[in-house]
Amino acid sequence: MQTARIGVTGLAVMGRNLARNLARHGHPVAVHNRTAARTKALVEEFGDEGTFLPAETPEQFVASLERPRRLVVMVKAGAPTDAVIDEFAPLLEPGDMIVDGGNAHFADTRRREAALRERGVHFVGAGISGGEEGALHGPSIMPGGSAESYEALGPLLEDIAAKVDGTPCCTHVGPDGAGHFVKMVHNGIEYSDMQLIAESYDLLRHAAGLAPAEIAEVFRTWNTGRLESYLIEITAEVLAHTDAATGEPFVDVVLDQAEQKGTGRWTVQTALDLGVPVGGIAEAVFARSVSGHADLREASRNLPGPARAATAGSGFADAVEKALYASKIVAYAQGFHEIQAGSAEYGWDIDAGAMATIWRGGCIIRARFLDRIRAAYEADPSTPTLLTDDHFAEALGDAQDAWREVVATAARLGIPAPGFATALAYYDSLRADRLPAALTQGQRDFFGAHTYRRVDRDGSFHTLWGGDRTEVEA
């Protein structure tokens, strides 16, 4: 009986396309779905693309896999993933592996990996970015799990991943939940990137007075330079599109309420737990939240604000480009800081430069910009922040006046630009000689005796605020 090198269970769009990608690359693929009709439809429609081994039951599915068995789960995160694991794990043997290709929370991945490890089964949390087209034509893949599991699984994943300059956009990220952690942060950066692009559009439209079609041409121009990326490319396409039903710009007929699936929120929550400032990502998450509170926005519609007459000059688009690039540097710096902090907290030893390398193709945030990040970490793998890399520091210096002009213009005209503003505030906070946190610490000591440290000697101290205000060593 013919066996498959790998199997995919869960044949919705992502699972189906991943199975097709594997088959197209010459790998016999076992396919299974809870609803057998979906398995049958896949084979009937795409059976000529490669070798598919359909299975109606979990037992048939597992029996069709060669050892060590590689079983890829493509179902919804949470309870559905646990249900599939509980169904298949008893059918596996030591050395086999279950690969979760969904957007699972990394803490769930760590829990599942530890439980299956006790049974001798490898569990691989693999972040997969690129959407349904990436899954079919070559995604960016971020697998975690044991080094042993990657030896058996890695060559297949690298084969189907996107390639940039001949390098696969796939690498072993680290143990247990490292892969899903990195995918989570990738999505958080994606939120920030999209928010900054949206703010750029809003400013060009309402501060410079450009029409959507004109703004599309601006973005097309930007996509030929340092901002070249998938997100800039598709932004131009969306802005240039005209609604067939009304003849209006497509962007004007779409309800202005952005949705989210949770990975951006997880990124911010995890950053809070790690004590890592990711204000750019947080503001992007909150901006989507604000957009969805229709009743709150309607109740606030008549609050006073400045006139919104377009007053920006002809060079404003160039200023926005500089502000966008500078803010993008900050967003990625914050994301990579979180990756480094998570790596240290959980002992993952993640190679930040390798993450920039595998994000250059296949994934949603793929961009020319990532080559610069890869080069920065190659030059100094221990750099505390991308902001101090020579290339990025020079770009930030060049953007200073334009960046501040854009943020000031937004404030003057009442155009919300939280992404630009918080990126600039983060930058100024890091470069400041002194922060007002000294006052904050004094307040904490006054009302809660939380103590403080001094700049001139070691130790912790407390002032007797309710007494004679002498200082005592804590």
Coordinates of C-alpha atoms in Angstrom, one line a residue:
M1 CA 0.0 0.0 0.0
Q2 CA 1.3 3.4 -0.9
T3 CA 2.2 5.7 2.0
A4 CA 2.3 9.4 2.4
R5 CA 5.2 11.4 3.6
I6 CA 2.9 13.9 5.4
G7 CA -0.8 14.2 6.2
V8 CA -3.1 17.2 6.5
T9 CA -6.3 17.0 8.6
G10 CA -8.7 20.0 8.4
L11 CA -9.4 20.8 4.8
A12 CA -10.8 24.3 4.9
V13 CA -9.1 26.8 2.6
M14 CA -5.8 27.0 4.4
G15 CA -5.5 23.2 5.0
R16 CA -6.6 22.4 1.4
N17 CA -4.1 24.8 -0.1
L18 CA -1.3 23.6 2.1
A19 CA -2.0 20.0 1.1
R20 CA -2.0 21.1 -2.6
N21 CA 1.3 22.9 -2.1
L22 CA 2.8 19.7 -0.7
A23 CA 1.4 17.6 -3.6
R24 CA 2.6 20.0 -6.2
H25 CA 6.1 19.6 -4.8
G26 CA 6.0 15.9 -5.4
H27 CA 5.2 14.8 -1.8
P28 CA 2.4 12.2 -1.4
V29 CA -0.1 13.7 1.0
A30 CA -2.7 12.0 3.1
V31 CA -5.8 14.1 3.5
H32 CA -8.6 13.9 6.0
N33 CA -11.5 16.0 7.2
R34 CA -14.1 15.5 9.8
T35 CA -16.6 15.8 7.0
A36 CA -15.6 13.3 4.3
A37 CA -17.3 15.2 1.5
R38 CA -14.6 17.9 1.8
T39 CA -11.9 15.3 1.4
K40 CA -13.6 13.8 -1.6
A41 CA -14.1 17.3 -3.2
L42 CA -10.4 18.1 -2.8
V43 CA -9.3 14.9 -4.6
E44 CA -11.9 15.3 -7.3
E45 CA -11.0 18.9 -8.1
F46 CA -7.2 18.9 -7.6
G47 CA -6.2 15.3 -7.8
D48 CA -4.2 15.9 -11.0
E49 CA -1.8 18.2 -9.0
G50 CA 0.0 15.4 -7.3
T51 CA -0.6 12.3 -5.1
F52 CA -3.4 12.5 -2.5
L53 CA -4.3 9.6 -0.2
P54 CA -7.8 10.3 1.0
A55 CA -8.9 8.8 4.4
E56 CA -12.3 8.7 5.8
T57 CA -11.3 7.8 9.4
P58 CA -8.5 8.9 11.7
E59 CA -7.3 5.2 11.8
Q60 CA -7.1 5.1 8.0
F61 CA -5.4 8.5 7.9
V62 CA -2.7 7.5 10.5
A63 CA -2.2 4.1 8.8
S64 CA -1.4 5.8 5.5
L65 CA 1.5 7.8 6.9
E66 CA 5.1 6.6 6.8
R67 CA 7.2 6.6 9.9
P68 CA 7.9 8.9 11.6
R69 CA 4.4 10.1 11.0
R70 CA 4.0 13.8 10.2
L71 CA 0.4 14.9 10.9
V72 CA -0.5 18.5 10.2
V73 CA -3.6 19.9 12.0
M74 CA -5.3 22.8 10.2
V75 CA -8.4 23.6 12.4
K76 CA -9.5 26.5 14.5
A77 CA -7.4 27.4 17.5
G78 CA -8.5 26.5 21.0
A79 CA -10.9 23.7 21.8
P80 CA -11.1 22.4 18.2
T81 CA -7.4 21.9 18.2
D82 CA -7.4 20.1 21.5
A83 CA -10.2 17.8 20.2
V84 CA -8.2 16.8 17.2
I85 CA -5.1 16.1 19.3
D86 CA -7.1 14.0 21.7
E87 CA -8.5 12.1 18.7
F88 CA -5.2 11.3 17.0
A89 CA -2.6 11.1 19.8
P90 CA -3.7 7.6 20.9
L91 CA -3.1 6.4 17.4
L92 CA 0.5 7.6 17.2
E93 CA 3.7 6.0 18.4
P94 CA 6.9 7.4 19.9
G95 CA 8.8 9.5 17.4
D96 CA 5.7 10.6 15.5
M97 CA 4.7 14.2 15.4
I98 CA 1.6 16.4 15.4
V99 CA 2.1 19.8 13.7
D100 CA -0.4 22.6 14.6
G101 CA -0.4 25.0 11.7
G102 CA -3.1 27.3 13.1
N103 CA -2.9 30.6 15.0
A104 CA -2.7 29.0 18.4
H105 CA -1.7 30.9 21.5
F106 CA 1.9 30.0 22.3
A107 CA 0.9 29.2 25.9
D108 CA -1.5 26.5 24.6
T109 CA 1.3 25.2 22.4
R110 CA 3.7 24.9 25.3
R111 CA 1.0 23.0 27.3
R112 CA 0.3 20.6 24.4
E113 CA 4.0 20.1 23.7
A114 CA 4.7 19.1 27.3
A115 CA 1.8 16.7 27.4
L116 CA 2.6 14.9 24.2
R117 CA 6.3 14.8 25.1
E118 CA 5.4 12.5 28.0
R119 CA 3.9 10.1 25.4
G120 CA 7.0 10.3 23.2
V121 CA 5.1 12.2 20.5
H122 CA 6.6 15.5 19.2
F123 CA 4.3 18.5 19.0
V124 CA 5.3 21.3 16.6
G125 CA 3.6 24.6 16.8
A126 CA 4.2 26.1 13.3
G127 CA 3.2 29.6 12.5
I128 CA 2.2 29.9 8.9
S129 CA 1.8 33.3 7.3
G130 CA 0.7 34.3 3.9
G131 CA -3.0 33.6 3.9
E132 CA -4.6 31.1 1.5
E133 CA -2.5 32.3 -1.4
G134 CA 0.7 31.8 0.6
A135 CA -0.4 28.4 1.7
L136 CA -0.7 27.4 -1.9
H137 CA 2.2 29.1 -3.5
G138 CA 4.7 29.4 -0.7
P139 CA 4.2 30.8 2.8
S140 CA 6.6 31.9 5.5
I141 CA 6.7 29.1 8.0
M142 CA 7.8 29.5 11.7
P143 CA 8.0 26.0 13.3
G144 CA 8.9 25.5 16.9
G145 CA 9.3 22.2 18.7
S146 CA 12.2 19.9 19.2
A147 CA 15.3 19.9 17.1
E148 CA 14.7 16.2 16.4
S149 CA 11.3 16.9 15.0
Y150 CA 12.7 19.6 12.7
E151 CA 15.2 17.1 11.2
A152 CA 12.3 15.0 10.0
L153 CA 9.8 17.8 9.2
G154 CA 12.0 20.7 8.2
P155 CA 13.0 19.6 4.7
L156 CA 9.4 19.3 3.6
L157 CA 8.4 22.6 5.1
E158 CA 11.5 24.3 3.5
D159 CA 10.6 22.8 0.2
I160 CA 7.1 24.3 0.1
A161 CA 8.0 27.6 1.7
A162 CA 8.5 30.9 -0.2
K163 CA 12.1 31.5 -1.4
V164 CA 14.0 34.7 -1.5
D165 CA 17.4 34.7 -3.2
G166 CA 17.2 30.9 -3.1
T167 CA 16.7 30.9 0.7
P168 CA 13.6 29.2 2.1
C169 CA 11.4 31.4 4.3
C170 CA 11.4 28.7 6.9
T171 CA 13.7 27.8 9.8
H172 CA 13.6 26.1 13.2
V173 CA 12.6 28.9 15.6
G174 CA 13.1 27.2 18.9
P175 CA 11.6 24.8 21.5
D176 CA 7.9 24.3 22.4
G177 CA 5.9 27.5 21.8
A178 CA 8.6 29.5 20.1
G179 CA 7.2 29.2 16.6
H180 CA 3.7 30.3 17.6
F181 CA 5.1 33.1 19.8
V182 CA 7.1 34.5 16.8
K183 CA 4.0 34.2 14.5
M184 CA 2.0 36.1 17.2
V185 CA 4.5 39.0 17.2
H186 CA 4.6 38.9 13.4
N187 CA 0.8 39.5 13.4
G188 CA 1.2 42.3 16.0
I189 CA 3.7 44.0 13.7
E190 CA 1.3 43.5 10.9
Y191 CA -1.4 45.3 12.9
S192 CA 1.0 48.3 13.4
D193 CA 2.1 48.3 9.8
M194 CA -1.5 48.4 8.6
Q195 CA -2.4 51.2 11.1
L196 CA 0.4 53.4 10.0
I197 CA -0.5 52.9 6.3
A198 CA -4.2 53.8 7.2
E199 CA -3.1 56.9 9.0
S200 CA -0.9 57.9 6.0
Y201 CA -4.0 57.6 3.7
D202 CA -6.1 59.6 6.1
L203 CA -3.6 62.4 6.3
L204 CA -3.1 62.5 2.5
R205 CA -6.8 62.7 2.0
H206 CA -7.8 65.1 4.7
A207 CA -4.7 67.2 5.3
A208 CA -3.5 67.3 1.6
G209 CA -6.9 67.0 0.0
L210 CA -6.0 64.1 -2.4
A211 CA -8.6 61.8 -3.8
P212 CA -8.3 58.0 -3.3
A213 CA -7.1 57.4 -6.8
E214 CA -4.4 60.1 -6.4
I215 CA -3.4 58.5 -3.1
A216 CA -3.1 55.2 -4.9
E217 CA -0.5 56.7 -7.2
V218 CA 1.4 58.0 -4.2
F219 CA 1.5 54.5 -2.8
R220 CA 2.6 53.0 -6.1
T221 CA 5.5 55.5 -6.1
W222 CA 6.4 54.6 -2.6
N223 CA 6.3 50.9 -3.6
T224 CA 9.3 51.5 -5.9
G225 CA 11.5 52.7 -3.0
R226 CA 12.4 51.8 0.5
L227 CA 8.8 51.2 1.5
E228 CA 8.4 48.5 -1.1
S229 CA 6.2 45.8 0.5
Y230 CA 3.2 43.6 0.0
L231 CA 1.0 45.8 2.2
I232 CA 2.0 49.0 0.3
E233 CA 1.3 47.2 -3.0
I234 CA -2.2 46.0 -2.0
T235 CA -3.0 49.4 -0.5
A236 CA -2.5 51.0 -3.9
E237 CA -4.8 48.4 -5.4
V238 CA -7.6 48.9 -2.8
L239 CA -7.4 52.7 -3.2
A240 CA -7.5 52.6 -6.9
H241 CA -10.6 50.3 -7.0
T242 CA -14.0 51.7 -7.9
D243 CA -17.2 50.2 -6.5
A244 CA -19.2 48.8 -9.4
A245 CA -22.6 49.4 -7.8
T246 CA -22.2 53.1 -7.0
G247 CA -19.3 54.3 -9.1
E248 CA -17.7 55.6 -5.9
P249 CA -14.2 54.9 -4.6
F250 CA -14.3 51.4 -3.0
V251 CA -12.8 52.7 0.2
D252 CA -15.8 55.0 0.6
V253 CA -18.4 52.3 0.5
V254 CA -16.7 50.0 3.1
L255 CA -18.0 50.3 6.6
D256 CA -15.2 51.9 8.7
Q257 CA -15.1 49.3 11.4
A258 CA -12.0 47.1 11.4
E259 CA -12.2 43.6 12.8
Q260 CA -9.5 41.4 14.4
K261 CA -9.0 37.8 15.3
G262 CA -7.0 38.2 18.4
T263 CA -3.3 37.8 17.6
G264 CA -2.6 41.5 17.8
R265 CA -4.3 41.6 21.2
W266 CA -2.3 38.6 22.4
T267 CA 0.9 40.4 21.3
V268 CA 0.0 43.4 23.5
Q269 CA -1.1 41.3 26.5
T270 CA 2.1 39.2 26.3
A271 CA 4.2 42.3 26.1
L272 CA 2.6 43.6 29.2
D273 CA 3.4 40.4 31.0
L274 CA 7.0 40.6 29.8
G275 CA 7.3 44.4 30.6
V276 CA 8.1 45.3 27.0
P277 CA 6.8 48.6 25.6
V278 CA 5.0 48.0 22.3
G279 CA 2.9 51.1 22.1
G280 CA 2.8 51.1 18.3
I281 CA 1.2 47.6 18.3
A282 CA -1.1 48.5 21.2
E283 CA -2.4 51.7 19.4
A284 CA -3.1 49.7 16.3
V285 CA -5.2 47.2 18.3
F286 CA -7.0 50.0 20.1
A287 CA -7.6 51.8 16.9
R288 CA -9.5 48.8 15.6
S289 CA -11.4 48.6 18.9
V290 CA -12.4 52.3 18.7
S291 CA -13.6 51.8 15.1
G292 CA -15.9 49.1 16.2
H293 CA -17.6 51.0 18.9
A294 CA -20.3 52.6 16.6
D295 CA -22.6 53.8 19.4
L296 CA -19.7 55.5 21.2
R297 CA -18.6 57.2 18.0
E298 CA -22.1 58.3 17.2
A299 CA -22.6 59.8 20.6
S300 CA -19.3 61.7 20.3
R301 CA -19.8 63.0 16.7
N302 CA -20.6 66.6 17.8
L303 CA -17.8 67.1 20.2
P304 CA -15.9 70.3 19.4
G305 CA -12.8 70.1 17.3
P306 CA -10.7 72.1 14.8
A307 CA -11.8 72.8 11.2
R308 CA -10.6 70.1 8.9
A309 CA -9.8 72.1 5.8
A310 CA -6.9 70.6 3.8
T311 CA -4.0 73.0 4.4
A312 CA -0.9 70.8 3.8
G313 CA 1.5 72.0 1.1
S314 CA 2.6 70.2 -2.0
G315 CA 5.5 68.5 -0.3
F316 CA 3.3 66.9 2.4
A317 CA 3.3 63.5 0.7
D318 CA 7.1 63.4 1.0
A319 CA 6.8 64.3 4.7
V320 CA 4.3 61.5 5.3
E321 CA 6.6 59.0 3.5
K322 CA 9.4 59.9 6.0
A323 CA 7.1 59.7 8.9
L324 CA 5.7 56.4 7.8
Y325 CA 9.2 54.9 7.3
A326 CA 10.4 56.2 10.7
S327 CA 7.3 54.9 12.5
K328 CA 7.7 51.6 10.7
I329 CA 11.2 51.3 12.1
V330 CA 9.9 51.9 15.6
A331 CA 7.1 49.3 15.2
Y332 CA 9.5 46.6 14.1
A333 CA 12.0 47.5 16.8
Q334 CA 9.3 47.1 19.4
G335 CA 8.2 43.7 17.9
F336 CA 11.8 42.4 17.8
H337 CA 12.3 43.6 21.3
E338 CA 9.4 41.5 22.4
I339 CA 10.8 38.5 20.5
Q340 CA 14.1 38.9 22.3
A341 CA 12.4 39.3 25.7
G342 CA 10.2 36.2 25.1
S343 CA 13.2 34.2 24.0
A344 CA 15.0 35.1 27.2
E345 CA 12.0 34.4 29.4
Y346 CA 11.4 31.0 28.0
G347 CA 14.9 29.9 27.1
W348 CA 14.2 29.7 23.4
D349 CA 17.4 31.2 22.0
I350 CA 15.6 32.7 19.0
D351 CA 17.8 34.1 16.2
A352 CA 16.3 37.5 15.5
G353 CA 18.1 37.9 12.2
A354 CA 16.8 34.5 11.1
M355 CA 13.2 35.8 11.7
A356 CA 13.8 38.8 9.5
T357 CA 15.2 36.5 6.9
I358 CA 12.1 34.2 6.8
W359 CA 9.7 37.1 6.8
R360 CA 11.2 38.5 3.5
G361 CA 8.8 36.3 1.4
G362 CA 5.5 34.6 1.7
C363 CA 4.2 36.4 4.7
I364 CA 1.9 39.5 5.0
I365 CA 4.6 41.8 6.2
R366 CA 7.1 40.8 3.5
A367 CA 9.1 43.8 2.4
R368 CA 12.4 45.1 1.2
F369 CA 12.8 46.7 4.6
L370 CA 13.4 43.3 6.2
D371 CA 16.7 42.9 4.4
R372 CA 17.9 45.9 6.4
I373 CA 16.8 44.3 9.6
R374 CA 18.5 41.0 8.7
A375 CA 21.7 43.0 8.0
A376 CA 21.4 44.9 11.3
Y377 CA 21.3 41.6 13.3
E378 CA 24.1 40.1 11.2
A379 CA 26.3 43.1 12.1
D380 CA 25.3 42.9 15.8
P381 CA 23.2 39.9 17.0
S382 CA 23.0 41.4 20.5
T383 CA 21.8 44.8 19.5
P384 CA 19.3 46.0 22.2
T385 CA 17.2 47.9 19.7
L386 CA 17.1 48.3 15.9
L387 CA 16.9 52.1 16.4
T388 CA 20.6 52.2 17.1
D389 CA 21.6 50.4 14.0
D390 CA 23.6 52.9 11.8
H391 CA 21.3 52.6 8.8
F392 CA 18.1 53.0 10.9
A393 CA 19.6 55.8 13.1
E394 CA 20.5 57.7 10.0
A395 CA 17.0 57.3 8.5
L396 CA 15.4 58.4 11.8
G397 CA 17.7 61.5 11.9
D398 CA 16.7 62.3 8.3
A399 CA 13.0 62.0 9.2
Q400 CA 13.0 64.2 12.3
D401 CA 11.5 67.4 10.9
A402 CA 9.0 65.7 8.6
W403 CA 7.9 63.2 11.3
R404 CA 7.2 66.0 13.8
E405 CA 5.5 68.1 11.1
V406 CA 3.1 65.2 10.3
V407 CA 2.2 64.5 13.9
A408 CA 1.7 68.3 14.5
T409 CA -0.4 68.6 11.4
A410 CA -2.6 65.7 12.5
A411 CA -3.1 67.3 15.9
R412 CA -3.8 70.7 14.5
L413 CA -6.5 69.4 12.1
G414 CA -8.0 66.9 14.5
I415 CA -7.0 63.9 12.4
P416 CA -6.4 60.9 14.6
A417 CA -2.9 59.5 14.1
P418 CA -2.1 57.4 17.2
G419 CA 0.4 55.2 15.4
F420 CA 2.6 58.1 14.2
A421 CA 2.3 59.9 17.5
T422 CA 3.1 57.0 19.8
A423 CA 6.0 56.0 17.6
L424 CA 7.5 59.4 17.9
A425 CA 6.8 59.5 21.7
Y426 CA 8.6 56.1 22.1
Y427 CA 11.6 57.4 20.1
D428 CA 11.8 60.6 22.2
S429 CA 11.4 58.6 25.4
L430 CA 14.4 56.4 24.5
R431 CA 16.6 59.2 23.6
A432 CA 15.7 61.4 26.6
D433 CA 18.4 62.1 29.2
R434 CA 15.8 62.2 32.0
L435 CA 12.2 61.0 32.1
P436 CA 9.4 62.2 34.4
A437 CA 9.3 58.7 35.8
A438 CA 11.3 60.2 38.7
L439 CA 8.3 62.2 39.7
T440 CA 6.1 59.1 39.3
Q441 CA 8.3 57.2 41.6
G442 CA 8.2 60.0 44.1
Q443 CA 4.4 59.9 44.1
R444 CA 4.4 56.2 44.6
D445 CA 6.7 56.6 47.6
F446 CA 4.5 59.3 49.0
F447 CA 1.1 57.4 48.9
G448 CA 2.3 53.8 49.2
A449 CA 5.9 53.8 50.7
H450 CA 7.0 52.0 47.6
T451 CA 10.6 53.4 48.0
Y452 CA 12.8 54.8 45.3
R453 CA 16.4 54.6 44.2
R454 CA 18.8 57.6 44.0
V455 CA 21.1 58.7 41.2
D456 CA 24.1 59.3 43.5
R457 CA 24.3 56.1 45.6
D458 CA 23.2 52.5 45.7
G459 CA 20.2 51.1 47.7
S460 CA 16.5 51.7 48.1
F461 CA 15.1 54.7 50.1
H462 CA 11.9 56.0 51.6
T463 CA 11.1 59.6 52.7
L464 CA 8.9 59.9 55.8
W465 CA 6.3 62.1 54.1
G466 CA 3.9 62.0 57.0
G467 CA 6.6 62.9 59.5
D468 CA 9.6 65.1 59.4
R469 CA 10.4 64.1 55.8
T470 CA 13.8 62.7 56.6
E471 CA 15.0 59.9 54.3
V472 CA 15.6 56.4 55.6
E473 CA 17.2 53.4 53.9
A474 CA 14.6 50.8 53.0

